[in-house]
Amino acid sequence: MKINDFNRLQGLQSYKNNISKPTQQEVTKKVQVDKVEFSPAAQEKISAEREKRIQALKEQIENGTYKVDSQMIAEKLLSSWNKGTEQ
């Protein structure tokens, strides 16, 4: 009675050795990238909304009613600083 069947283990090991591991180039080829494209109508609407926002900001600046949110600026600076230290 055999407890350890070495022939089967050797067959498994040779099978594992024959399996080809994908190269880095093959791995990068299989990576799919999501892509978003806007229709011309959507691009036009986005552009119009952006122009309205820019015009409103210009008017606020000219009238002296534009308020800078210092809390938001500080948060953005800190998050930017933290991202730079993590890398």
XYZ file of C-alpha atoms in Angstrom:
87
model
C 0.000 0.000 0.000
C 1.434 3.361 -1.054
C 0.771 6.349 1.161
C 2.548 8.911 -1.000
C 2.155 8.487 -4.714
C 5.200 10.369 -5.961
C 4.361 9.806 -9.608
C 1.168 11.806 -9.346
C 2.924 14.581 -7.428
C 5.676 14.737 -10.028
C 3.057 14.944 -12.802
C 1.371 17.818 -11.046
C 4.673 19.601 -10.534
C 5.647 19.222 -14.187
C 2.207 20.531 -15.188
C 2.727 23.598 -12.980
C 6.173 24.141 -14.510
C 4.774 23.953 -18.060
C 2.079 26.535 -17.464
C 3.376 29.714 -18.999
C 3.024 32.776 -16.840
C 1.858 35.866 -18.717
C 4.546 38.397 -19.417
C 4.196 42.013 -18.332
C 3.437 42.974 -21.924
C 0.578 40.453 -22.125
C -0.837 41.685 -18.834
C -0.853 45.314 -19.982
C -2.530 44.371 -23.261
C -5.457 42.798 -21.411
C -6.114 45.841 -19.251
C -9.200 47.617 -20.478
C -9.648 51.315 -19.978
C -13.033 52.924 -19.558
C -13.697 55.752 -21.933
C -16.447 58.350 -21.870
C -17.449 60.299 -24.937
C -20.016 63.083 -24.941
C -22.321 63.660 -27.861
C -22.021 66.980 -29.682
C -25.316 68.097 -28.124
C -24.037 67.295 -24.632
C -20.744 69.071 -25.327
C -22.657 72.140 -26.465
C -24.815 72.115 -23.331
C -21.748 71.710 -21.084
C -20.034 74.570 -22.897
C -23.090 76.809 -22.487
C -23.352 76.004 -18.762
C -19.671 76.711 -18.317
C -19.962 80.064 -20.073
C -22.887 81.027 -17.824
C -20.869 80.126 -14.720
C -17.816 82.062 -15.918
C -19.960 85.094 -16.726
C -21.608 84.964 -13.275
C -18.185 84.773 -11.592
C -16.906 87.720 -13.643
C -19.913 89.792 -12.619
C -19.440 88.893 -8.942
C -15.777 89.885 -9.099
C -16.566 93.195 -10.830
C -19.321 94.002 -8.294
C -17.155 93.042 -5.345
C -19.635 90.400 -4.175
C -17.430 87.364 -4.836
C -16.585 85.624 -1.561
C -13.602 83.299 -1.253
C -14.274 80.207 0.864
C -11.075 80.049 2.913
C -12.116 76.774 4.555
C -12.377 75.050 1.163
C -9.030 76.464 0.057
C -7.368 75.221 3.259
C -8.867 71.736 2.816
C -7.651 71.534 -0.792
C -4.158 72.696 0.205
C -3.956 70.126 2.997
C -5.196 67.275 0.802
C -2.684 68.270 -1.867
C 0.069 68.410 0.730
C -0.888 64.984 2.109
C -0.923 63.422 -1.371
C 2.589 64.740 -1.973
C 3.918 63.227 1.255
C 2.346 59.804 0.582
C 4.161 59.342 -2.696
